[in-house]
Structure formats: C-alpha cells, structure tokens
PDB file of C-alpha atoms in Angstrom:
ATOM      1  CA  MET A1223       9.647  -7.475  11.963  1.00 73.00           C
ATOM      2  CA  GLU A1224      10.039  -3.770  12.463  1.00 82.00           C
ATOM      3  CA  LYS A1225       9.123  -2.996   8.832  1.00 86.00           C
ATOM      4  CA  GLY A1226       5.967  -5.108   9.219  1.00 89.00           C
ATOM      5  CA  LEU A1227       4.856  -3.175  12.349  1.00 90.00           C
ATOM      6  CA  ILE A1228       5.471  -0.023  10.317  1.00 92.00           C
ATOM      7  CA  ALA A1229       3.398  -1.148   7.597  1.00 91.00           C
ATOM      8  CA  ILE A1230       0.486  -2.175   9.962  1.00 93.00           C
ATOM      9  CA  ALA A1231       0.686   1.303  11.542  1.00 92.00           C
ATOM     10  CA  ALA A1232       0.428   2.967   8.091  1.00 92.00           C
ATOM     11  CA  ALA A1233      -2.574   0.744   7.422  1.00 93.00           C
ATOM     12  CA  LEU A1234      -4.312   1.715  10.660  1.00 93.00           C
ATOM     13  CA  ALA A1235      -3.753   5.382   9.961  1.00 92.00           C
ATOM     14  CA  VAL A1236      -5.350   5.161   6.555  1.00 90.00           C
ATOM     15  CA  MET A1237      -8.408   3.453   7.924  1.00 91.00           C
ATOM     16  CA  THR A1238      -9.889   6.946   8.554  1.00 89.00           C
ATOM     17  CA  GLY A1239     -10.975   6.665   4.838  1.00 87.00           C
ATOM     18  CA  MET A1240     -13.383   3.909   6.015  1.00 88.00           C
ATOM     19  CA  VAL A1241     -15.624   6.335   8.033  1.00 89.00           C
ATOM     20  CA  THR A1242     -15.116   9.219   5.578  1.00 91.00           C
ATOM     21  CA  GLY A1243     -16.678   7.062   2.857  1.00 90.00           C
ATOM     22  CA  ILE A1244     -19.863   6.711   4.945  1.00 93.00           C
ATOM     23  CA  GLY A1245     -19.778  10.370   5.621  1.00 91.00           C
ATOM     24  CA  GLU A1246     -19.386  11.536   1.993  1.00 91.00           C
ATOM     25  CA  ALA A1247     -22.090   9.033   0.992  1.00 92.00           C
ATOM     26  CA  SER A1248     -24.520  10.613   3.394  1.00 93.00           C
ATOM     27  CA  VAL A1249     -23.756  13.953   1.771  1.00 93.00           C
ATOM     28  CA  ALA A1250     -24.545  12.500  -1.637  1.00 92.00           C
ATOM     29  CA  ARG A1251     -27.759  10.889  -0.364  1.00 94.00           C
ATOM     30  CA  GLN A1252     -28.988  14.210   1.098  1.00 93.00           C
ATOM     31  CA  ALA A1253     -28.177  15.998  -2.034  1.00 93.00           C
ATOM     32  CA  VAL A1254     -30.043  13.573  -4.202  1.00 93.00           C
ATOM     33  CA  GLU A1255     -32.991  13.597  -1.712  1.00 94.00           C
ATOM     34  CA  SER A1256     -33.305  17.382  -1.712  1.00 93.00           C
ATOM     35  CA  ILE A1257     -32.855  17.628  -5.481  1.00 93.00           C
ATOM     36  CA  GLY A1258     -35.883  15.131  -5.657  1.00 93.00           C
ATOM     37  CA  LYS A1259     -37.981  17.360  -3.476  1.00 93.00           C
ATOM     38  CA  ASN A1260     -36.858  20.565  -5.009  1.00 91.00           C
ATOM     39  CA  PRO A1261     -35.535  20.202  -8.553  1.00 89.00           C
ATOM     40  CA  ASP A1262     -35.398  24.049  -9.129  1.00 90.00           C
ATOM     41  CA  ALA A1263     -32.513  24.442  -6.566  1.00 88.00           C
ATOM     42  CA  ALA A1264     -30.462  21.743  -8.254  1.00 87.00           C
ATOM     43  CA  ASP A1265     -27.591  24.188  -9.140  1.00 84.00           C
ATOM     44  CA  LYS A1266     -27.278  25.495  -5.613  1.00 86.00           C
ATOM     45  CA  ILE A1267     -27.544  22.027  -4.085  1.00 88.00           C
ATOM     46  CA  ARG A1268     -24.917  20.631  -6.464  1.00 85.00           C
ATOM     47  CA  SER A1269     -22.267  23.240  -5.499  1.00 82.00           C
ATOM     48  CA  MET A1270     -22.874  22.884  -1.792  1.00 85.00           C
ATOM     49  CA  ALA A1271     -22.805  19.088  -1.997  1.00 88.00           C
ATOM     50  CA  ILE A1272     -19.471  19.178  -3.835  1.00 84.00           C
ATOM     51  CA  LEU A1273     -18.185  21.601  -1.143  1.00 83.00           C
ATOM     52  CA  GLY A1274     -19.406  19.453   1.738  1.00 87.00           C
ATOM     53  CA  ALA A1275     -18.046  16.321   0.131  1.00 86.00           C
ATOM     54  CA  ALA A1276     -14.588  17.939  -0.323  1.00 83.00           C
ATOM     55  CA  ILE A1277     -14.522  19.289   3.257  1.00 84.00           C
ATOM     56  CA  SER A1278     -15.459  15.937   4.758  1.00 87.00           C
ATOM     57  CA  GLU A1279     -12.793  14.316   2.449  1.00 85.00           C
ATOM     58  CA  THR A1280     -10.151  16.273   4.362  1.00 85.00           C
ATOM     59  CA  CYS A1281     -10.449  13.919   7.293  1.00 87.00           C
ATOM     60  CA  ALA A1282      -9.367  10.970   5.007  1.00 89.00           C
ATOM     61  CA  ILE A1283      -6.452  13.105   3.633  1.00 87.00           C
ATOM     62  CA  TYR A1284      -5.240  13.737   7.067  1.00 89.00           C
ATOM     63  CA  GLY A1285      -5.121   9.932   7.666  1.00 90.00           C
ATOM     64  CA  MET A1286      -3.301   9.365   4.469  1.00 89.00           C
ATOM     65  CA  LEU A1287      -0.847  12.238   5.306  1.00 88.00           C
ATOM     66  CA  VAL A1288       0.028  10.413   8.589  1.00 90.00           C
ATOM     67  CA  ALA A1289       0.408   7.177   6.745  1.00 91.00           C
ATOM     68  CA  PHE A1290       2.854   8.741   4.367  1.00 88.00           C
ATOM     69  CA  LEU A1291       4.650  10.300   7.230  1.00 88.00           C
ATOM     70  CA  ILE A1292       4.822   6.815   9.026  1.00 90.00           C
ATOM     71  CA  ILE A1293       6.036   5.139   5.658  1.00 88.00           C
ATOM     72  CA  PHE A1294       8.772   7.695   4.672  1.00 87.00           C
ATOM     73  CA  VAL A1295       9.956   9.007   7.964  1.00 88.00           C
ATOM     74  CA  LEU A1296       9.957   5.750  10.097  1.00 86.00           C
ATOM     75  CA  GLY A1297      10.254   3.154   7.282  1.00 79.00           C
ATOM     76  CA  ALA A1298      13.139   4.907   5.514  1.00 74.00           C
TER      77      ALA A1298
ATOM     78  CA  MET B1021      25.341  26.812   3.833  1.00 65.00           C
ATOM     79  CA  PHE B1022      21.833  27.049   2.456  1.00 74.00           C
ATOM     80  CA  GLU B1023      20.642  24.429   0.136  1.00 81.00           C
ATOM     81  CA  ILE B1024      18.369  25.600  -2.659  1.00 81.00           C
ATOM     82  CA  GLN B1025      15.523  23.371  -2.976  1.00 80.00           C
ATOM     83  CA  GLY B1026      14.067  22.328  -6.535  1.00 82.00           C
ATOM     84  CA  THR B1027      10.692  23.960  -5.586  1.00 85.00           C
ATOM     85  CA  VAL B1028      12.187  27.324  -5.857  1.00 88.00           C
ATOM     86  CA  PHE B1029      12.785  26.951  -9.558  1.00 89.00           C
ATOM     87  CA  TYR B1030       9.366  25.367 -10.032  1.00 90.00           C
ATOM     88  CA  ILE B1031       7.842  28.420  -8.423  1.00 91.00           C
ATOM     89  CA  ALA B1032       9.696  30.683 -10.658  1.00 91.00           C
ATOM     90  CA  ILE B1033       8.638  28.708 -13.690  1.00 91.00           C
ATOM     91  CA  VAL B1034       4.974  28.863 -12.510  1.00 91.00           C
ATOM     92  CA  CYS B1035       5.290  32.583 -11.931  1.00 92.00           C
ATOM     93  CA  LEU B1036       6.646  33.120 -15.335  1.00 93.00           C
ATOM     94  CA  ALA B1037       3.857  31.250 -16.988  1.00 92.00           C
ATOM     95  CA  ILE B1038       1.423  33.269 -14.968  1.00 93.00           C
ATOM     96  CA  LEU B1039       3.072  36.555 -16.109  1.00 94.00           C
ATOM     97  CA  VAL B1040       3.181  35.547 -19.795  1.00 94.00           C
ATOM     98  CA  PHE B1041      -0.562  34.509 -19.551  1.00 91.00           C
ATOM     99  CA  LEU B1042      -1.532  37.797 -17.851  1.00 91.00           C
ATOM    100  CA  LEU B1043       0.418  39.838 -20.409  1.00 93.00           C
ATOM    101  CA  ILE B1044      -1.375  38.109 -23.286  1.00 92.00           C
ATOM    102  CA  LEU B1045      -4.766  38.807 -21.543  1.00 90.00           C
ATOM    103  CA  ASN B1046      -3.763  42.291 -20.950  1.00 90.00           C
ATOM    104  CA  MET B1047      -2.987  42.889 -24.688  1.00 90.00           C
ATOM    105  CA  LYS B1048      -6.257  41.203 -25.670  1.00 87.00           C
ATOM    106  CA  LEU B1049      -8.312  43.287 -23.188  1.00 86.00           C
ATOM    107  CA  LYS B1050      -6.672  46.518 -24.512  1.00 87.00           C
ATOM    108  CA  LYS B1051      -7.517  45.724 -28.066  1.00 85.00           C
ATOM    109  CA  PHE B1052     -11.051  44.673 -27.083  1.00 82.00           C
ATOM    110  CA  ASP B1053     -13.861  46.822 -27.980  1.00 80.00           C
ATOM    111  CA  PRO B1054     -16.566  47.233 -25.323  1.00 78.00           C
ATOM    112  CA  LEU B1055     -19.309  46.996 -27.959  1.00 79.00           C
ATOM    113  CA  ASP B1056     -18.182  43.810 -29.468  1.00 78.00           C
ATOM    114  CA  GLU B1057     -19.313  40.452 -28.130  1.00 80.00           C
ATOM    115  CA  PRO B1058     -16.637  38.978 -25.976  1.00 78.00           C
ATOM    116  CA  LYS B1059     -15.190  35.590 -26.955  1.00 79.00           C
ATOM    117  CA  GLY B1060     -12.048  33.450 -26.092  1.00 81.00           C
ATOM    118  CA  LEU B1061      -9.857  34.732 -23.457  1.00 83.00           C
ATOM    119  CA  VAL B1062     -11.809  37.991 -22.902  1.00 85.00           C
ATOM    120  CA  LEU B1063     -15.009  36.105 -22.146  1.00 87.00           C
ATOM    121  CA  MET B1064     -12.999  33.803 -19.821  1.00 88.00           C
ATOM    122  CA  ALA B1065     -11.535  36.796 -17.951  1.00 88.00           C
ATOM    123  CA  MET B1066     -14.952  38.470 -17.706  1.00 88.00           C
ATOM    124  CA  MET B1067     -16.537  35.413 -16.354  1.00 90.00           C
ATOM    125  CA  GLY B1068     -13.816  34.949 -13.785  1.00 90.00           C
ATOM    126  CA  VAL B1069     -14.160  38.504 -12.410  1.00 90.00           C
ATOM    127  CA  ASN B1070     -17.813  38.192 -12.425  1.00 90.00           C
ATOM    128  CA  PHE B1071     -17.731  35.037 -10.539  1.00 89.00           C
ATOM    129  CA  ILE B1072     -15.324  36.442  -7.814  1.00 89.00           C
ATOM    130  CA  GLU B1073     -17.257  39.496  -7.392  1.00 89.00           C
ATOM    131  CA  ASN B1074     -20.737  37.718  -6.996  1.00 87.00           C
ATOM    132  CA  MET B1075     -19.004  35.500  -4.422  1.00 85.00           C
ATOM    133  CA  LEU B1076     -17.551  38.184  -2.375  1.00 86.00           C
ATOM    134  CA  LYS B1077     -20.666  40.494  -2.698  1.00 85.00           C
ATOM    135  CA  LYS B1078     -23.041  37.602  -1.205  1.00 81.00           C
ATOM    136  CA  ASP B1079     -20.844  37.327   1.964  1.00 79.00           C
ATOM    137  CA  THR B1080     -19.219  40.671   2.501  1.00 80.00           C
ATOM    138  CA  ASN B1081     -19.790  44.315   1.705  1.00 81.00           C
ATOM    139  CA  LYS B1082     -18.835  46.473  -1.185  1.00 82.00           C
ATOM    140  CA  GLU B1083     -15.637  48.012   0.094  1.00 81.00           C
ATOM    141  CA  MET B1084     -14.288  44.571   0.847  1.00 81.00           C
ATOM    142  CA  THR B1085     -15.352  43.323  -2.541  1.00 84.00           C
ATOM    143  CA  GLU B1086     -12.907  45.855  -4.114  1.00 86.00           C
ATOM    144  CA  LYS B1087     -10.127  45.137  -1.577  1.00 85.00           C
ATOM    145  CA  LEU B1088     -10.414  41.349  -1.478  1.00 87.00           C
ATOM    146  CA  GLY B1089     -11.149  40.776  -5.161  1.00 89.00           C
ATOM    147  CA  PRO B1090      -7.530  40.977  -6.412  1.00 90.00           C
ATOM    148  CA  TYR B1091      -6.224  38.786  -3.685  1.00 90.00           C
ATOM    149  CA  LEU B1092      -8.942  36.250  -4.410  1.00 90.00           C
ATOM    150  CA  ALA B1093      -8.098  36.301  -8.145  1.00 91.00           C
ATOM    151  CA  PHE B1094      -4.533  35.799  -7.310  1.00 90.00           C
ATOM    152  CA  LEU B1095      -5.331  32.708  -5.073  1.00 90.00           C
ATOM    153  CA  PHE B1096      -7.350  31.244  -7.920  1.00 92.00           C
ATOM    154  CA  ILE B1097      -4.975  31.736 -10.741  1.00 92.00           C
ATOM    155  CA  TYR B1098      -1.831  30.763  -8.758  1.00 92.00           C
ATOM    156  CA  ILE B1099      -3.138  27.709  -6.985  1.00 92.00           C
ATOM    157  CA  PHE B1100      -4.805  26.432 -10.144  1.00 92.00           C
ATOM    158  CA  ILE B1101      -1.743  26.835 -12.340  1.00 92.00           C
ATOM    159  CA  ALA B1102       0.492  25.431  -9.597  1.00 91.00           C
ATOM    160  CA  ASN B1103      -1.683  22.402  -9.055  1.00 90.00           C
ATOM    161  CA  ILE B1104      -2.047  21.575 -12.773  1.00 89.00           C
ATOM    162  CA  SER B1105       1.721  22.048 -13.386  1.00 88.00           C
ATOM    163  CA  GLY B1106       2.079  18.464 -12.603  1.00 84.00           C
ATOM    164  CA  LEU B1107       0.589  17.816 -16.206  1.00 85.00           C
ATOM    165  CA  PHE B1108       3.689  19.596 -17.699  1.00 86.00           C
ATOM    166  CA  GLY B1109       6.311  17.457 -16.098  1.00 81.00           C
ATOM    167  CA  ILE B1110       7.314  19.606 -13.277  1.00 85.00           C
ATOM    168  CA  THR B1111       6.696  18.872  -9.487  1.00 85.00           C
ATOM    169  CA  PRO B1112       3.738  21.056  -8.434  1.00 88.00           C
ATOM    170  CA  PRO B1113       4.943  23.999  -6.079  1.00 89.00           C
ATOM    171  CA  THR B1114       1.884  23.277  -3.823  1.00 89.00           C
ATOM    172  CA  SER B1115       3.314  19.852  -3.172  1.00 87.00           C
ATOM    173  CA  ASN B1116       5.914  21.613  -0.838  1.00 88.00           C
ATOM    174  CA  TYR B1117       4.509  22.366   2.610  1.00 89.00           C
ATOM    175  CA  SER B1118       6.241  25.775   2.751  1.00 89.00           C
ATOM    176  CA  VAL B1119       4.322  27.061  -0.207  1.00 90.00           C
ATOM    177  CA  THR B1120       0.843  26.007   1.176  1.00 92.00           C
ATOM    178  CA  LEU B1121       1.618  27.225   4.583  1.00 93.00           C
ATOM    179  CA  THR B1122       2.601  30.590   3.267  1.00 92.00           C
ATOM    180  CA  LEU B1123      -0.720  30.943   1.445  1.00 92.00           C
ATOM    181  CA  ALA B1124      -2.703  29.817   4.464  1.00 93.00           C
ATOM    182  CA  ALA B1125      -0.727  32.229   6.644  1.00 94.00           C
ATOM    183  CA  ILE B1126      -1.592  35.135   4.374  1.00 93.00           C
ATOM    184  CA  THR B1127      -5.246  34.212   4.619  1.00 92.00           C
ATOM    185  CA  CYS B1128      -5.145  33.803   8.391  1.00 92.00           C
ATOM    186  CA  ILE B1129      -3.371  37.109   8.983  1.00 92.00           C
ATOM    187  CA  MET B1130      -5.983  38.668   6.714  1.00 90.00           C
ATOM    188  CA  ILE B1131      -8.851  37.146   8.816  1.00 90.00           C
ATOM    189  CA  GLU B1132      -7.475  38.625  12.024  1.00 90.00           C
ATOM    190  CA  VAL B1133      -6.792  42.132  10.495  1.00 90.00           C
ATOM    191  CA  TYR B1134     -10.313  42.236   9.159  1.00 88.00           C
ATOM    192  CA  SER B1135     -11.640  41.040  12.420  1.00 88.00           C
ATOM    193  CA  ILE B1136      -9.815  43.770  14.338  1.00 89.00           C
ATOM    194  CA  LYS B1137     -10.720  46.392  11.805  1.00 87.00           C
ATOM    195  CA  TYR B1138     -14.473  45.739  11.718  1.00 86.00           C
ATOM    196  CA  ASN B1139     -14.988  44.798  15.395  1.00 85.00           C
ATOM    197  CA  GLY B1140     -12.520  47.154  17.115  1.00 86.00           C
ATOM    198  CA  VAL B1141      -9.678  46.075  19.257  1.00 87.00           C
ATOM    199  CA  LYS B1142     -11.926  45.980  22.327  1.00 88.00           C
ATOM    200  CA  SER B1143     -14.475  43.471  21.208  1.00 85.00           C
ATOM    201  CA  TYR B1144     -11.676  41.397  19.455  1.00 85.00           C
ATOM    202  CA  VAL B1145      -9.972  40.842  22.844  1.00 85.00           C
ATOM    203  CA  LYS B1146     -13.437  40.372  24.565  1.00 85.00           C
ATOM    204  CA  LYS B1147     -14.267  37.667  21.833  1.00 83.00           C
ATOM    205  CA  LEU B1148     -11.105  35.800  22.842  1.00 83.00           C
ATOM    206  CA  PHE B1149     -12.079  35.384  26.329  1.00 83.00           C
ATOM    207  CA  GLU B1150     -15.627  34.033  25.445  1.00 78.00           C
ATOM    208  CA  PRO B1151     -17.500  32.328  27.076  1.00 80.00           C
ATOM    209  CA  LEU B1152     -15.274  32.034  29.929  1.00 82.00           C
ATOM    210  CA  ALA B1153     -11.816  33.369  30.698  1.00 80.00           C
ATOM    211  CA  PRO B1154      -9.909  30.064  30.699  1.00 83.00           C
ATOM    212  CA  PHE B1155     -11.247  29.581  27.056  1.00 85.00           C
ATOM    213  CA  VAL B1156      -8.502  31.842  25.767  1.00 87.00           C
ATOM    214  CA  VAL B1157      -6.349  28.957  25.336  1.00 89.00           C
ATOM    215  CA  ILE B1158      -8.844  26.951  23.281  1.00 90.00           C
ATOM    216  CA  ASN B1159      -9.705  30.034  21.132  1.00 88.00           C
ATOM    217  CA  ILE B1160      -6.011  30.679  20.288  1.00 89.00           C
ATOM    218  CA  ILE B1161      -5.611  26.902  19.432  1.00 90.00           C
ATOM    219  CA  SER B1162      -8.620  27.071  17.190  1.00 88.00           C
ATOM    220  CA  LYS B1163      -6.948  29.974  15.320  1.00 88.00           C
ATOM    221  CA  VAL B1164      -3.889  27.841  14.701  1.00 91.00           C
ATOM    222  CA  GLY B1165      -6.244  25.000  13.697  1.00 88.00           C
ATOM    223  CA  THR B1166      -7.687  27.189  10.768  1.00 88.00           C
ATOM    224  CA  LEU B1167      -4.161  27.787   9.607  1.00 91.00           C
ATOM    225  CA  LEU B1168      -3.136  23.970   9.794  1.00 89.00           C
ATOM    226  CA  SER B1169      -6.477  22.714   8.282  1.00 88.00           C
ATOM    227  CA  LEU B1170      -6.229  25.293   5.336  1.00 89.00           C
ATOM    228  CA  SER B1171      -2.665  24.408   4.472  1.00 90.00           C
ATOM    229  CA  LEU B1172      -2.780  20.651   5.133  1.00 90.00           C
ATOM    230  CA  ARG B1173      -5.831  20.233   2.991  1.00 89.00           C
ATOM    231  CA  LEU B1174      -4.216  21.619  -0.077  1.00 90.00           C
ATOM    232  CA  PHE B1175      -0.811  20.042   0.526  1.00 91.00           C
ATOM    233  CA  GLY B1176      -2.283  16.595   1.476  1.00 89.00           C
ATOM    234  CA  ASN B1177      -4.341  16.462  -1.814  1.00 88.00           C
ATOM    235  CA  ILE B1178      -1.492  17.424  -4.161  1.00 89.00           C
ATOM    236  CA  ILE B1179       1.179  15.331  -2.460  1.00 89.00           C
ATOM    237  CA  ALA B1180      -1.205  12.309  -2.456  1.00 86.00           C
ATOM    238  CA  GLY B1181      -1.883  12.674  -6.043  1.00 87.00           C
ATOM    239  CA  SER B1182       1.716  12.928  -7.022  1.00 87.00           C
ATOM    240  CA  ILE B1183       2.803  10.080  -4.733  1.00 87.00           C
ATOM    241  CA  LEU B1184       0.061   7.766  -6.023  1.00 86.00           C
ATOM    242  CA  MET B1185       0.890   8.768  -9.622  1.00 87.00           C
ATOM    243  CA  SER B1186       4.606   7.747  -9.207  1.00 87.00           C
ATOM    244  CA  VAL B1187       3.716   4.491  -7.562  1.00 87.00           C
ATOM    245  CA  VAL B1188       1.252   3.543 -10.403  1.00 88.00           C
ATOM    246  CA  TYR B1189       3.903   4.733 -13.117  1.00 86.00           C
ATOM    247  CA  GLN B1190       6.601   2.338 -11.449  1.00 87.00           C
ATOM    248  CA  LEU B1191       4.112  -0.458 -11.341  1.00 88.00           C
ATOM    249  CA  LEU B1192       3.123  -0.244 -14.830  1.00 87.00           C
ATOM    250  CA  ALA B1193       6.677   0.176 -16.024  1.00 85.00           C
ATOM    251  CA  ARG B1194       7.305  -3.203 -14.535  1.00 85.00           C
ATOM    252  CA  VAL B1195       4.262  -4.767 -16.080  1.00 84.00           C
ATOM    253  CA  SER B1196       5.103  -3.384 -19.545  1.00 83.00           C
ATOM    254  CA  ALA B1197       8.738  -4.644 -19.362  1.00 82.00           C
ATOM    255  CA  LEU B1198       7.292  -8.148 -19.314  1.00 82.00           C
ATOM    256  CA  ILE B1199       6.354  -7.596 -23.063  1.00 80.00           C
ATOM    257  CA  PRO B1200       9.382  -8.258 -25.312  1.00 77.00           C
ATOM    258  CA  VAL B1201      10.870  -5.711 -27.827  1.00 75.00           C
ATOM    259  CA  ILE B1202       8.499  -2.600 -27.335  1.00 74.00           C
ATOM    260  CA  GLY B1203       8.184  -3.255 -23.480  1.00 68.00           C
ATOM    261  CA  LYS B1204      11.149  -0.743 -22.667  1.00 73.00           C
ATOM    262  CA  PHE B1205       8.749   2.074 -23.517  1.00 76.00           C
ATOM    263  CA  ASN B1206       6.213   2.361 -20.844  1.00 76.00           C
ATOM    264  CA  PHE B1207       3.121   2.474 -23.133  1.00 79.00           C
ATOM    265  CA  ILE B1208       0.657   0.834 -20.669  1.00 79.00           C
ATOM    266  CA  GLY B1209       1.495   3.660 -18.192  1.00 79.00           C
ATOM    267  CA  VAL B1210       0.682   6.303 -20.750  1.00 82.00           C
ATOM    268  CA  ILE B1211      -2.784   4.849 -21.608  1.00 83.00           C
ATOM    269  CA  VAL B1212      -3.796   4.154 -17.894  1.00 83.00           C
ATOM    270  CA  CYS B1213      -2.296   7.156 -16.254  1.00 84.00           C
ATOM    271  CA  SER B1214      -3.977   9.704 -18.544  1.00 86.00           C
ATOM    272  CA  VAL B1215      -7.299   9.042 -16.764  1.00 87.00           C
ATOM    273  CA  LEU B1216      -5.585   9.260 -13.374  1.00 85.00           C
ATOM    274  CA  HIS B1217      -3.877  12.536 -14.476  1.00 86.00           C
ATOM    275  CA  MET B1218      -7.351  13.732 -15.294  1.00 87.00           C
ATOM    276  CA  TYR B1219      -8.651  12.990 -11.787  1.00 86.00           C
ATOM    277  CA  PHE B1220      -5.565  13.871  -9.594  1.00 84.00           C
ATOM    278  CA  ASP B1221      -4.289  16.952 -11.459  1.00 86.00           C
ATOM    279  CA  LEU B1222      -7.205  18.484 -13.185  1.00 90.00           C
ATOM    280  CA  PHE B1223     -10.213  17.659 -10.964  1.00 89.00           C
ATOM    281  CA  ALA B1224      -8.508  17.613  -7.534  1.00 87.00           C
ATOM    282  CA  GLY B1225      -6.525  20.656  -8.502  1.00 89.00           C
ATOM    283  CA  ALA B1226      -9.601  22.712  -9.587  1.00 90.00           C
ATOM    284  CA  MET B1227     -11.527  21.423  -6.569  1.00 87.00           C
ATOM    285  CA  GLN B1228      -8.963  22.389  -3.990  1.00 89.00           C
ATOM    286  CA  THR B1229      -8.462  25.851  -5.627  1.00 91.00           C
ATOM    287  CA  TYR B1230     -12.329  26.452  -5.392  1.00 89.00           C
ATOM    288  CA  LEU B1231     -12.259  25.146  -1.793  1.00 88.00           C
ATOM    289  CA  PHE B1232      -9.292  27.465  -0.758  1.00 90.00           C
ATOM    290  CA  GLY B1233     -11.010  30.364  -2.143  1.00 89.00           C
ATOM    291  CA  THR B1234     -14.402  29.721  -0.831  1.00 87.00           C
ATOM    292  CA  LEU B1235     -13.024  28.961   2.624  1.00 87.00           C
ATOM    293  CA  THR B1236     -11.130  32.104   2.621  1.00 89.00           C
ATOM    294  CA  VAL B1237     -14.249  34.220   1.939  1.00 88.00           C
ATOM    295  CA  ALA B1238     -16.254  32.150   4.508  1.00 86.00           C
ATOM    296  CA  PHE B1239     -13.823  32.636   7.373  1.00 87.00           C
ATOM    297  CA  ILE B1240     -13.426  36.335   6.630  1.00 87.00           C
ATOM    298  CA  SER B1241     -17.167  36.908   6.542  1.00 85.00           C
ATOM    299  CA  ASN B1242     -17.606  34.837   9.726  1.00 83.00           C
ATOM    300  CA  GLU B1243     -15.504  37.483  11.531  1.00 82.00           C
ATOM    301  CA  LEU B1244     -17.619  40.461  10.286  1.00 82.00           C
ATOM    302  CA  PRO B1245     -20.392  41.756  12.320  1.00 80.00           C
ATOM    303  CA  GLU B1246     -23.982  41.395  10.850  1.00 76.00           C
ATOM    304  CA  GLU B1247     -24.411  45.071  10.053  1.00 73.00           C
ATOM    305  CA  ALA B1248     -21.214  45.275   7.930  1.00 70.00           C
ATOM    306  CA  LYS B1249     -22.630  42.578   5.462  1.00 73.00           C
ATOM    307  CA  GLY B1250     -24.378  43.068   2.429  1.00 66.00           C
ATOM    308  CA  LYS B1251     -24.011  46.721   1.840  1.00 63.00           C
TER     309      LYS B1251
END
C-alpha cells in the first residue's frame, strides 16, 4: 500500500517533463522559423537554440531529481 | 570517525588523468615551431584557447579575459573529463553533489567579488535593497538560487544518466539470461548501451560543460556596469 503511494508520488514528480517537452518544442519551432527567415544567421541561431533547450530542460531534471529522492529516500 | 567516500579516489584519478594530459600537451607545445602548421593536440589546444578568449571578450573586458580565462579553461577541462569518466568504468565525480556544489560555490563567490570590485561597495549594497527595502530578502534568496540551479543542473544530468544506465544494464542482463549457454555474458547490454553511453555520457556531458561555462560568463557579465564591458 505504502510502496504504491510512493510510486504514484514519484510519477507525479516526474510529470514536469510533460510541460518541458512543449517548451523545448517551442524553442525548436522558433529556431527553425528564424533559420527559414534568415539562413545566414544559422550558426548563431543553432547555438542559442541548443542553449535555450538545455536551460529549459533543467526544469524536467529537477522533477526527475525529486522523483529519485522520493524513490530512494522514502521507498528504501 | 570519518568515512572516506569512493568519490575521493575517483576525483584523484580524474585529476591524475588531467595532469598527464596537460603534461603531454605542454611537451608538444614546447617542441612546436610557431612557423609550422599546427595539427593534432596543438591545434586542439589553440582552438580551445581561441574559443574561450572569444567567449570572454564578447561579454567582458580585456582585463577580465586574462584573469577569467584560466578559470574557465579549468572548468571546461575538469567538468568534461569528469563527466565522460563514466565511459572508463569509474563513477563520475560530478555525480556526487559535493563536487558540483563546490564548483558552483566558486563561481558564485566570483560573481559577488567581481560585482563588488566593479560597482563599489556602496552601489553593491544599494543594489541589494532595490526596488524597495523589504526586497532584500528576495534578492538574497535569488543569489542562493543561482548557486542551487547551477549545481543541481550539472548534478541532476549526470546522476540521471548513470542511474538510467544502471537500470537498463540490469534489465538487459535479465533479458539475455533467457538465452541458453552464452546468456551469462550480457551481450545485448553491450550492443544497446553503447548508443545510450553516446547520449548520456558524451552528449549530455559536453552539453552540461558548455552550459556551465556559458552561464558562468553570463552571470559575471550581468553584474558588470555597461561602461566596463567590451574594452
């Protein structure tokens, strides 16, 4: 019973990844759009897009860290 | 009594590897004739130094480029080698929170020191109380937030990679145990996990190294007044 609740809590914590997916997709969409408008700036846009995607990915990583903490600290 | 964690030895191994690498590089650079065309390790070192200098020159001034350059080079080399050390069978030192917290603390102290140095103590204190006096609590919390986000980003990425890898290895070991005779050797794991190592160790490691360096430069240049930049 208790283990099941811990698993549900971990799953809820890792659900931050759901919204992060949408956020990173919008980074990629904007990058593609702006490369289409201005192909000369592709190099700059690429590095900025990777940076933006990686920073917004942090949110999902926090969620996963919390899930790991729940599993390994509460569940052990 | 103190208990010595395994990470201490892994840090020592990584530092020894970096020392050997840098000694070889130093030997090659001493032998190198400036009129020759650079290649191999020498070319790599030149490109690295050029990259770091360009990155710093764009956001800060010339004096800081000279001072921050070695620190940034240390960050890049140490974090990258520590991140990919999972490929060589040791636990990456960056998957221990103490290591990443120390690295982030060095960066955060540096941000404050440069902020005081370039703005003066008076305007540094004044900045803390902006826009209203009660906001001092929020401003101090946001300084701690920088520390936490820098360290947790690196730590989370590396520990997530190593935990996921170990889970996949265990799963594939069970799958391959179903095959008779050769099943004891986890050969499915070797095939599948090479791709995962590529992503979690090499790509994520390089990505987080780049991010840590870029964010360090960005945070420091944020604190500088406009007239101190680009000289």
